[in-house]
Amino acid sequence: MQLDPMADLGTHEVLNQPDPVGDIDLWRKDPVLRTVLAARGVPEKALAPYGAELGRADTREAARDANRYPPELRLFDSGGRRLDELRFHPAYHRFMQLSVAAGYHSVAWEGGPAGHLTHAAMVYLASQIEPGHCCPLTMTYAAVPVILGAADLPGDWHAALMSRRHDPTVAPLAAKTGATLGMAMTEKQGGSDVRANTTRAERDGTVWRLTGHKWFCSAPMSDGFLTLARTGRGLTCFLVPRWLEDARNPIRIQRLKDKLGNRSNGSAEIEYQRALAWQIGEEGDGIRTIVEMVHHTRLDTAIAPAGLMRAALHEAHHWAVHRRAFQKRLIDQPLMRAVLADLTLDWLGSLMLGMHVAASFDGSSAEDRAFARIGVALAKYLSNKLCPQVVVEAMEVMGGMGYVEDTPLPLLYREAPLNGIWEGSGNVICLDALRTLAREPLAAEMLAARLDGAAGRDRAYDTALAAHRNRWSDGVTEAQARQFVEGSALLLTAAVLLTEGDPALAEAFVQTRLNGNRARTPGTIPAAFAGTVLARDLFPQET
């Protein structure tokens, strides 16, 4: 038996404070997610236990611990011998064990139905509770197709990466029950322009030796890294093992980044000091080789913002339902209803678009692959531009309580900008989208087909689509890329909602996002649409 906390404190009685949220079944309490996945044949057993465990009160408390006690860098042992290791709080390993066992990193490649869509749902669920541990698992997920294309790697990297056992021991691959794989590409002088990289690779018999500095290396305790280095024939892709059979590979951690958020996950500057590496792909063709990994990590950066928004809005809804001001519950006050409904449409559109794009990753046709390339760029751009504003507004709903670490809102606030930066910031994504549409006619055709598929369902949508096409009939300049991508992404979101979602919610999205029936800040939609959104009970409350 557990005693309730004291409400009568002598000087005052605690009143009008919502009770703690308690256990939240992230799967059962998300009707939109369940409906979308059921329609595409995702078995409930793949996600229901995972969502329930993530939402437990003690799991959420562990998330606080993982972020309050970030990893520590251990460069040397007590005798001065090099370690180059990170030590994590046990709470971090708890999340790694949970997500690895669920198949976050592997389910997409195991041959089951809708594997990438199932993976995307796991990204969405995990991001609501502890986003930091997602980083090494996302990179491992994305690295699998690159490793599959490598012919002569020593050891069974594929089996280790597919394992559902979390093994953080410092040991060579052959001695481990599971492995993770990271990425180390960014250098000081180039940033997103990896063609400016200067790390060099020199042959050493049948292997290579890498020398150079990497400015960002996320998850430096991974068992290996995909990286780019320059040979005599140009940039080439390599797999750099973290540990060798009888020694530590000379990968030196210089320092950990002191980051705004994502604190449970370590990010470091590293140096390769003639580190052993194996070539992957053709020499001089490194960018083409590693782009497959980038493509899949971008899917996760398009999905995660929807999870962050969901978490923030869940807290705001719980507060509004259980908090009273001026003799009424907050949720019953018209202006608060307008704000919450408006934010809910942003979350809903991001989730529906992200899952629609993820489903295309499961397709095997040229058409599926073409749509995935343009769809993931549009979803990543729009969702990440919306996420920080949604989190800030949810924080404001809760007033001062939203600004203190007793709630998850500060963690979500720190996390909100990250996915918009990781794997290509806004300008990079917009330019990539323009290049994809210009160089791949099939991608442009598939996007047009998705937009045309919703025609005739809503007059305002048809009008907006025609205006968009007329506006850009003469092409898009680089300076106009953001305007074009935002408009395309909003139209695609509306198309998905019209063809796959609740008709009333789709109408509300179209009328407020495409028809100019909304001002710039959230909470400025007509009351009728606010009522429509809130009537759908998209954030069921505990009774």
Coordinates of C-alpha atoms in Angstrom, one line a residue:
M1 CA 0.0 0.0 0.0
Q2 CA 1.3 3.4 -0.9
L3 CA 0.1 6.5 1.1
D4 CA -1.1 9.6 -0.7
P5 CA 1.0 12.7 -0.4
M6 CA -0.1 15.3 2.2
A7 CA -2.4 18.0 0.9
D8 CA -3.0 19.8 4.2
L9 CA 0.3 21.6 4.9
G10 CA -0.7 23.6 7.9
T11 CA -0.2 27.0 6.3
H12 CA -2.4 26.1 3.4
E13 CA -4.2 23.3 1.7
V14 CA -3.2 22.2 -1.8
L15 CA -6.1 22.8 -4.0
N16 CA -6.7 23.2 -7.7
Q17 CA -3.5 21.3 -8.6
P18 CA -3.9 18.4 -11.0
D19 CA -2.9 15.1 -9.7
P20 CA 0.2 13.5 -11.2
V21 CA -0.5 11.9 -14.5
G22 CA 0.4 8.4 -13.4
D23 CA 0.8 5.6 -15.8
I24 CA 0.0 6.5 -19.4
D25 CA -0.5 3.8 -22.0
L26 CA 1.0 5.6 -25.0
W27 CA -0.5 3.0 -27.4
R28 CA -4.1 2.8 -25.9
K29 CA -4.4 6.5 -25.4
D30 CA -3.5 7.4 -29.0
P31 CA -6.5 6.6 -31.2
V32 CA -5.0 8.3 -34.3
L33 CA -1.9 6.1 -34.2
R34 CA -3.8 2.9 -33.6
T35 CA -6.2 3.7 -36.5
V36 CA -3.4 4.6 -38.9
L37 CA -1.4 1.5 -38.2
A38 CA -4.4 -0.9 -38.2
A39 CA -5.4 0.4 -41.6
R40 CA -1.9 -0.6 -42.9
G41 CA -1.8 -4.0 -41.3
V42 CA 0.6 -3.3 -38.4
P43 CA 0.0 -6.0 -35.7
E44 CA -1.0 -4.5 -32.4
K45 CA 1.4 -6.9 -30.6
A46 CA 4.3 -5.2 -32.2
L47 CA 3.6 -1.9 -30.4
A48 CA 1.1 -2.3 -27.6
P49 CA 3.5 -3.6 -24.9
Y50 CA 6.2 -1.1 -25.9
G51 CA 3.8 1.9 -25.6
A52 CA 2.5 0.7 -22.3
E53 CA 6.0 0.2 -20.8
L54 CA 7.2 3.6 -22.0
G55 CA 4.3 5.4 -20.4
R56 CA 4.6 3.9 -17.0
A57 CA 5.2 6.5 -14.3
D58 CA 8.5 4.9 -13.2
T59 CA 9.7 4.7 -16.8
R60 CA 9.1 8.5 -17.1
E61 CA 10.9 9.0 -13.9
A62 CA 13.8 7.1 -15.3
A63 CA 13.8 9.4 -18.3
R64 CA 14.3 12.3 -15.9
D65 CA 17.3 10.5 -14.3
A66 CA 18.8 9.8 -17.7
N67 CA 18.8 13.5 -18.6
R68 CA 19.7 14.8 -15.1
Y69 CA 22.8 12.6 -15.0
P70 CA 24.3 12.8 -18.5
P71 CA 27.2 10.5 -19.6
E72 CA 30.6 11.2 -18.2
L73 CA 33.8 11.1 -20.3
R74 CA 36.5 8.8 -19.0
L75 CA 39.6 9.5 -21.0
F76 CA 42.1 7.6 -18.8
D77 CA 42.1 5.0 -16.1
S78 CA 43.7 5.7 -12.7
G79 CA 47.2 4.8 -14.0
G80 CA 47.0 7.1 -17.0
R81 CA 46.2 4.5 -19.7
R82 CA 43.7 5.7 -22.4
L83 CA 40.1 4.6 -22.1
D84 CA 38.2 7.0 -24.4
E85 CA 34.9 5.8 -22.9
L86 CA 31.6 7.2 -21.8
R87 CA 29.9 6.0 -18.6
F88 CA 26.1 6.3 -18.6
H89 CA 23.5 6.4 -15.8
P90 CA 21.7 3.1 -15.4
A91 CA 18.4 4.8 -16.5
Y92 CA 19.9 5.3 -20.0
H93 CA 20.7 1.6 -20.2
R94 CA 17.1 0.8 -19.1
F95 CA 15.8 2.7 -22.2
M96 CA 18.4 1.0 -24.5
Q97 CA 17.3 -2.4 -23.2
L98 CA 13.6 -1.6 -23.6
S99 CA 13.9 -0.3 -27.2
V100 CA 16.4 -2.8 -28.4
A101 CA 14.3 -5.7 -27.2
A102 CA 11.3 -4.1 -28.9
G103 CA 13.2 -4.0 -32.2
Y104 CA 13.3 -0.3 -32.7
H105 CA 16.5 -0.7 -34.7
S106 CA 15.8 -4.0 -36.4
V107 CA 12.0 -4.5 -37.0
A108 CA 12.2 -2.8 -40.4
W109 CA 14.7 -5.4 -41.7
E110 CA 13.2 -8.5 -40.2
G111 CA 10.8 -9.3 -43.1
G112 CA 7.6 -8.7 -41.2
P113 CA 4.7 -6.6 -42.5
A114 CA 5.1 -2.9 -42.6
G115 CA 8.4 -3.0 -40.9
H116 CA 9.5 0.6 -41.6
L117 CA 6.1 1.9 -40.5
T118 CA 6.3 -0.1 -37.3
H119 CA 9.8 1.3 -36.7
A120 CA 8.5 4.8 -37.3
A121 CA 5.8 4.3 -34.7
M122 CA 8.5 3.3 -32.2
V123 CA 10.4 6.5 -32.9
Y124 CA 7.2 8.4 -32.3
L125 CA 6.5 6.6 -29.0
A126 CA 10.0 6.7 -27.7
S127 CA 10.4 10.4 -28.5
Q128 CA 7.5 11.2 -26.2
I129 CA 9.4 9.9 -23.1
E130 CA 13.2 9.8 -23.7
P131 CA 14.5 11.0 -27.0
G132 CA 18.2 10.8 -26.3
H133 CA 18.6 7.1 -26.5
C134 CA 16.9 7.2 -29.9
C135 CA 20.0 8.5 -31.6
P136 CA 22.2 5.4 -31.5
L137 CA 19.3 3.2 -32.4
T138 CA 18.2 5.4 -35.3
M139 CA 21.7 5.3 -36.7
T140 CA 21.9 1.6 -36.3
Y141 CA 18.5 1.2 -38.1
A142 CA 19.7 3.4 -40.9
A143 CA 23.1 1.7 -41.2
V144 CA 21.8 -1.8 -41.8
P145 CA 21.2 -1.4 -45.6
V146 CA 24.7 0.0 -46.0
I147 CA 26.2 -2.9 -44.1
L148 CA 24.2 -5.4 -46.2
G149 CA 25.8 -3.9 -49.3
A150 CA 29.4 -4.5 -48.0
A151 CA 30.9 -7.7 -49.3
D152 CA 34.0 -8.5 -47.2
L153 CA 33.7 -7.2 -43.7
P154 CA 35.3 -9.3 -41.1
G155 CA 32.8 -10.6 -38.5
D156 CA 29.1 -10.8 -38.7
W157 CA 28.2 -7.2 -38.4
H158 CA 24.7 -7.7 -39.8
A159 CA 23.8 -10.3 -37.1
A160 CA 25.2 -8.1 -34.4
L161 CA 23.3 -5.0 -35.5
M162 CA 20.0 -7.0 -35.9
S163 CA 20.3 -8.5 -32.4
R164 CA 17.6 -7.6 -29.9
R165 CA 20.0 -7.6 -27.0
H166 CA 21.6 -4.5 -25.7
D167 CA 25.2 -5.1 -24.9
P168 CA 27.2 -2.1 -23.8
T169 CA 30.4 -3.9 -22.9
V170 CA 33.7 -2.7 -24.1
A171 CA 34.6 -5.7 -26.3
P172 CA 35.3 -6.6 -29.9
L173 CA 32.3 -7.6 -32.1
A174 CA 32.9 -11.3 -31.8
A175 CA 32.5 -11.2 -28.0
K176 CA 29.2 -9.2 -28.0
T177 CA 25.6 -10.3 -28.1
G178 CA 24.5 -7.1 -29.9
A179 CA 26.0 -4.0 -31.4
T180 CA 25.1 -0.4 -32.4
L181 CA 26.6 1.6 -35.2
G182 CA 27.1 5.4 -35.4
M183 CA 28.0 8.0 -37.9
A184 CA 31.0 10.4 -38.0
M185 CA 30.9 12.7 -41.0
T186 CA 30.8 16.4 -39.9
E187 CA 34.1 18.3 -39.9
K188 CA 34.8 21.9 -38.8
Q189 CA 35.4 23.4 -42.2
G190 CA 32.5 21.9 -44.0
G191 CA 29.5 21.1 -41.8
S192 CA 26.8 19.9 -44.1
D193 CA 29.2 20.3 -47.1
V194 CA 30.9 16.9 -46.6
R195 CA 32.7 17.4 -49.9
A196 CA 35.0 19.7 -48.0
N197 CA 36.1 16.9 -45.6
T198 CA 39.9 16.5 -45.2
T199 CA 40.1 13.3 -43.1
R200 CA 42.5 11.0 -45.1
A201 CA 42.6 7.3 -45.6
E202 CA 45.8 5.4 -46.4
R203 CA 46.1 1.8 -47.4
D204 CA 47.7 -0.6 -44.9
G205 CA 47.7 -4.0 -46.6
T206 CA 44.1 -5.2 -46.8
V207 CA 42.8 -2.5 -44.5
W208 CA 42.9 1.3 -44.3
R209 CA 44.2 3.7 -41.7
L210 CA 42.2 6.9 -41.1
T211 CA 43.7 10.2 -39.8
G212 CA 41.6 13.3 -39.1
H213 CA 39.2 15.1 -36.9
K214 CA 35.4 14.8 -36.7
W215 CA 33.6 17.7 -35.2
F216 CA 30.3 15.9 -34.4
C217 CA 30.2 12.2 -33.5
S218 CA 26.9 11.3 -31.9
A219 CA 26.9 8.2 -29.7
P220 CA 30.7 7.8 -29.5
M221 CA 30.3 4.5 -27.5
S222 CA 28.8 2.8 -30.6
D223 CA 30.6 -0.4 -31.7
G224 CA 31.5 1.2 -35.0
F225 CA 31.1 4.3 -37.2
L226 CA 30.3 4.9 -40.8
T227 CA 32.5 7.7 -41.9
L228 CA 33.9 9.5 -44.9
A229 CA 37.6 9.9 -45.6
R230 CA 39.6 11.0 -48.6
T231 CA 41.7 8.6 -50.7
G232 CA 43.6 9.3 -53.9
R233 CA 40.3 8.8 -55.7
G234 CA 38.1 11.0 -53.5
L235 CA 35.7 10.7 -50.6
T236 CA 35.2 7.0 -49.7
C237 CA 32.9 5.4 -47.1
F238 CA 34.5 3.3 -44.4
L239 CA 33.4 1.3 -41.4
V240 CA 35.6 2.1 -38.4
P241 CA 35.3 -0.5 -35.6
R242 CA 35.3 0.9 -32.1
W243 CA 37.2 -2.0 -30.6
L244 CA 39.7 -4.4 -32.3
E245 CA 40.1 -8.1 -31.5
D246 CA 43.1 -7.4 -29.2
A247 CA 43.3 -3.7 -28.7
R248 CA 41.4 -0.4 -28.7
N249 CA 41.2 1.2 -32.1
P250 CA 42.9 4.6 -31.9
I251 CA 39.7 6.7 -31.9
R252 CA 40.4 9.5 -29.5
I253 CA 37.6 11.4 -27.8
Q254 CA 38.6 15.0 -27.5
R255 CA 35.6 16.3 -25.6
L256 CA 31.9 15.9 -25.1
K257 CA 29.6 18.6 -26.6
D258 CA 27.9 20.7 -24.0
K259 CA 24.5 20.5 -25.8
L260 CA 21.2 22.4 -25.3
G261 CA 19.3 19.1 -25.1
N262 CA 19.5 15.4 -26.0
R263 CA 21.5 15.2 -22.8
S264 CA 21.2 11.5 -22.0
N265 CA 23.0 10.8 -25.3
G266 CA 26.7 11.7 -25.6
S267 CA 28.0 13.7 -28.6
A268 CA 31.7 14.2 -29.0
E269 CA 34.5 15.5 -31.0
I270 CA 36.8 12.7 -32.0
E271 CA 40.1 12.2 -33.8
Y272 CA 41.2 9.2 -35.9
Q273 CA 44.9 8.6 -35.2
R274 CA 45.6 6.0 -38.0
A275 CA 42.4 4.2 -36.9
L276 CA 41.8 0.9 -38.7
A277 CA 38.9 0.9 -41.1
W278 CA 37.3 -1.2 -43.8
Q279 CA 36.2 0.2 -47.1
I280 CA 32.5 0.1 -48.0
G281 CA 31.4 0.7 -51.5
E282 CA 33.6 1.9 -54.4
E283 CA 36.6 4.0 -53.7
G284 CA 35.7 7.7 -54.4
D285 CA 32.0 6.9 -54.2
G286 CA 31.5 7.6 -50.5
I287 CA 28.7 10.1 -50.7
R288 CA 26.6 7.8 -52.9
T289 CA 27.3 4.9 -50.5
I290 CA 26.4 6.6 -47.3
V291 CA 23.4 8.5 -48.7
E292 CA 21.2 5.4 -48.0
M293 CA 21.9 5.8 -44.3
V294 CA 21.1 9.5 -44.4
H295 CA 17.9 8.8 -46.2
H296 CA 16.7 6.5 -43.4
T297 CA 17.9 8.8 -40.6
R298 CA 15.8 11.5 -42.2
L299 CA 12.7 9.5 -41.8
D300 CA 13.3 9.4 -38.0
T301 CA 13.9 13.1 -37.9
A302 CA 10.6 13.6 -39.7
I303 CA 8.7 11.4 -37.2
A304 CA 10.2 12.4 -33.9
P305 CA 8.8 15.9 -33.8
A306 CA 5.3 14.5 -33.9
G307 CA 6.2 12.5 -30.8
L308 CA 7.5 15.6 -29.0
M309 CA 4.4 17.5 -29.9
R310 CA 2.2 14.7 -28.7
A311 CA 4.0 14.6 -25.3
A312 CA 3.8 18.4 -24.9
L313 CA 0.1 18.5 -25.8
H314 CA -0.7 15.6 -23.5
E315 CA 0.7 17.5 -20.6
A316 CA -1.2 20.7 -21.6
H317 CA -4.5 18.9 -22.1
H318 CA -4.1 17.2 -18.7
W319 CA -3.5 20.5 -17.0
A320 CA -6.4 22.2 -18.8
V321 CA -8.8 19.5 -17.9
H322 CA -7.9 19.5 -14.2
R323 CA -7.1 23.1 -13.6
R324 CA -9.7 25.8 -12.9
A325 CA -9.5 29.6 -13.3
F326 CA -12.2 32.2 -13.1
Q327 CA -14.7 29.6 -11.9
K328 CA -14.3 27.4 -15.0
R329 CA -12.0 24.6 -16.1
L330 CA -9.4 25.8 -18.5
I331 CA -10.5 23.4 -21.1
D332 CA -14.0 25.0 -21.1
Q333 CA -12.8 28.5 -21.7
P334 CA -13.1 29.5 -25.4
L335 CA -9.7 31.0 -25.9
M336 CA -7.9 28.1 -24.3
R337 CA -10.0 25.7 -26.5
A338 CA -8.9 27.6 -29.6
V339 CA -5.2 27.3 -28.6
L340 CA -5.3 23.6 -27.8
A341 CA -7.3 22.8 -30.9
D342 CA -5.0 24.8 -33.2
L343 CA -1.9 23.0 -31.7
T344 CA -3.6 19.7 -32.0
L345 CA -4.1 20.2 -35.8
D346 CA -0.3 20.8 -36.1
W347 CA 0.4 17.6 -34.2
L348 CA -2.2 15.6 -36.1
G349 CA -0.9 16.8 -39.5
S350 CA 2.7 16.0 -38.6
L351 CA 1.7 12.5 -37.4
M352 CA -0.4 11.6 -40.4
L353 CA 2.1 12.9 -42.9
G354 CA 5.0 11.2 -41.2
M355 CA 3.3 7.8 -41.1
H356 CA 2.2 8.1 -44.7
V357 CA 5.8 8.8 -45.7
A358 CA 7.0 5.9 -43.5
A359 CA 4.7 3.5 -45.3
S360 CA 6.3 4.4 -48.6
F361 CA 9.6 3.1 -47.2
D362 CA 8.0 -0.3 -47.0
G363 CA 7.3 -0.3 -50.7
S364 CA 9.6 -2.0 -53.1
S365 CA 8.6 -0.3 -56.4
A366 CA 10.4 2.5 -58.1
E367 CA 7.3 4.7 -57.5
D368 CA 7.5 4.0 -53.7
R369 CA 11.2 4.8 -53.5
A370 CA 10.7 8.0 -55.5
F371 CA 7.9 9.3 -53.3
A372 CA 9.9 8.4 -50.2
R373 CA 12.7 10.6 -51.3
I374 CA 10.6 13.7 -51.8
G375 CA 8.0 12.9 -49.1
V376 CA 10.6 12.6 -46.3
A377 CA 12.1 16.0 -47.2
L378 CA 8.7 17.7 -47.0
A379 CA 7.7 16.0 -43.8
K380 CA 11.0 16.7 -42.1
Y381 CA 10.9 20.3 -43.0
L382 CA 7.4 21.1 -42.0
S383 CA 7.2 19.0 -38.8
N384 CA 10.4 20.5 -37.4
K385 CA 9.3 24.1 -38.1
L386 CA 6.0 23.4 -36.2
C387 CA 7.5 21.5 -33.3
P388 CA 9.2 24.3 -31.3
Q389 CA 6.1 26.5 -31.5
V390 CA 3.8 23.7 -30.4
V391 CA 6.0 22.9 -27.4
V392 CA 6.4 26.6 -26.4
E393 CA 2.6 27.1 -26.6
A394 CA 2.0 23.9 -24.5
M395 CA 4.4 25.3 -22.0
E396 CA 2.5 28.6 -21.9
V397 CA -0.8 26.7 -21.3
M398 CA 0.7 25.4 -18.0
G399 CA 2.1 28.8 -17.0
G400 CA 5.0 28.8 -14.6
M401 CA 4.7 25.1 -14.0
G402 CA 5.5 24.4 -17.6
Y403 CA 8.8 26.2 -17.1
V404 CA 10.1 24.1 -14.3
E405 CA 11.8 20.7 -14.4
D406 CA 9.0 19.1 -12.3
T407 CA 7.2 18.7 -15.7
P408 CA 8.6 17.3 -19.0
L409 CA 8.1 20.5 -20.8
P410 CA 11.7 21.9 -20.3
L411 CA 13.1 18.6 -21.7
L412 CA 10.7 18.7 -24.7
Y413 CA 11.6 22.4 -25.2
R414 CA 15.3 21.6 -25.3
E415 CA 14.7 18.7 -27.7
A416 CA 12.3 20.5 -30.1
P417 CA 15.0 22.2 -32.4
L418 CA 17.2 19.2 -32.7
N419 CA 15.6 17.1 -35.5
G420 CA 15.4 20.2 -37.6
I421 CA 19.2 20.5 -37.5
W422 CA 20.2 16.8 -37.5
E423 CA 20.6 15.3 -41.0
G424 CA 20.2 18.6 -42.8
S425 CA 18.9 21.8 -41.5
G426 CA 16.0 23.7 -43.1
N427 CA 17.9 25.2 -46.0
V428 CA 19.7 22.0 -46.9
I429 CA 16.4 20.0 -46.9
C430 CA 14.6 22.6 -49.1
L431 CA 17.5 22.6 -51.6
D432 CA 17.5 18.8 -51.6
A433 CA 13.8 18.8 -52.3
L434 CA 14.2 21.1 -55.3
R435 CA 17.0 18.9 -56.6
T436 CA 15.0 15.8 -56.2
L437 CA 12.0 17.2 -58.1
A438 CA 14.3 18.6 -60.8
R439 CA 16.4 15.5 -61.3
E440 CA 13.9 12.7 -60.6
P441 CA 10.8 13.1 -62.8
L442 CA 9.2 10.1 -61.1
A443 CA 9.5 11.8 -57.7
A444 CA 7.7 14.9 -59.1
E445 CA 5.1 12.6 -60.7
M446 CA 4.4 10.7 -57.4
L447 CA 4.0 13.9 -55.5
A448 CA 1.6 15.2 -58.0
A449 CA -0.3 11.9 -57.9
R450 CA -0.7 12.2 -54.1
L451 CA -1.9 15.7 -54.4
D452 CA -4.3 14.9 -57.2
G453 CA -5.6 11.9 -55.2
A454 CA -7.4 14.2 -52.8
A455 CA -8.9 16.4 -55.4
G456 CA -12.7 16.7 -55.4
R457 CA -13.1 16.1 -51.7
D458 CA -12.9 19.7 -50.5
R459 CA -13.4 22.8 -52.6
A460 CA -11.0 24.9 -50.6
Y461 CA -8.3 22.2 -51.1
D462 CA -8.9 22.2 -54.8
T463 CA -8.6 26.0 -54.9
A464 CA -5.4 26.0 -52.9
L465 CA -3.8 23.3 -55.0
A466 CA -4.6 25.1 -58.2
A467 CA -3.2 28.4 -56.8
H468 CA 0.0 26.6 -55.7
R469 CA 0.6 25.1 -59.1
N470 CA -0.1 28.4 -60.9
R471 CA 2.2 30.2 -58.5
W472 CA 5.2 27.9 -59.3
S473 CA 4.4 27.2 -63.0
D474 CA 7.6 29.0 -64.1
G475 CA 9.8 27.2 -61.6
V476 CA 11.3 27.9 -58.2
T477 CA 14.4 29.9 -57.5
E478 CA 16.8 29.0 -54.6
A479 CA 15.6 32.0 -52.6
Q480 CA 12.0 30.8 -52.9
A481 CA 12.7 27.2 -51.8
R482 CA 11.3 27.6 -48.3
Q483 CA 8.1 29.1 -49.5
F484 CA 7.6 26.3 -52.1
V485 CA 8.5 23.5 -49.8
E486 CA 6.2 24.8 -47.0
G487 CA 3.3 25.1 -49.4
S488 CA 3.9 21.7 -50.9
A489 CA 4.2 20.1 -47.4
L490 CA 1.0 21.7 -46.2
L491 CA -0.9 20.5 -49.3
L492 CA 0.5 17.0 -49.0
T493 CA -0.5 16.9 -45.3
A494 CA -4.0 18.1 -46.3
A495 CA -4.2 15.4 -49.0
V496 CA -3.3 12.7 -46.5
L497 CA -5.9 13.9 -44.0
L498 CA -8.5 14.1 -46.7
T499 CA -7.9 10.6 -48.0
E500 CA -6.9 8.7 -44.8
G501 CA -8.2 10.8 -41.9
D502 CA -11.3 12.0 -40.1
P503 CA -13.2 14.2 -42.7
A504 CA -14.1 16.8 -40.1
L505 CA -10.6 17.2 -38.9
A506 CA -9.4 17.3 -42.5
E507 CA -11.8 20.1 -43.3
A508 CA -10.6 22.0 -40.2
F509 CA -7.0 21.6 -41.4
V510 CA -7.7 22.8 -44.9
Q511 CA -9.8 25.7 -43.8
T512 CA -7.2 27.0 -41.3
R513 CA -4.0 26.1 -43.0
L514 CA -4.7 26.5 -46.7
N515 CA -7.6 29.0 -46.9
G516 CA -6.1 31.9 -45.0
N517 CA -8.6 31.4 -42.2
R518 CA -6.0 31.7 -39.4
A519 CA -3.6 34.4 -38.2
R520 CA 0.1 33.7 -37.6
T521 CA 0.0 32.7 -34.0
P522 CA -1.7 29.6 -32.6
G523 CA -5.2 30.0 -31.1
T524 CA -6.5 32.2 -34.0
I525 CA -8.8 29.7 -35.7
P526 CA -12.6 30.1 -35.7
A527 CA -14.4 28.7 -32.7
A528 CA -16.4 26.2 -34.8
F529 CA -13.2 24.5 -35.9
A530 CA -11.9 24.5 -32.3
G531 CA -15.0 22.7 -31.2
T532 CA -14.7 20.2 -34.0
V533 CA -11.2 19.3 -33.1
L534 CA -11.7 19.0 -29.3
A535 CA -14.9 16.9 -29.8
R536 CA -12.8 14.2 -31.3
D537 CA -11.2 13.4 -28.0
L538 CA -7.7 12.9 -29.5
F539 CA -6.2 13.2 -26.0
P540 CA -8.3 10.9 -23.8
Q541 CA -8.0 11.7 -20.2
E542 CA -7.8 9.3 -17.3
T543 CA -11.1 9.2 -15.3

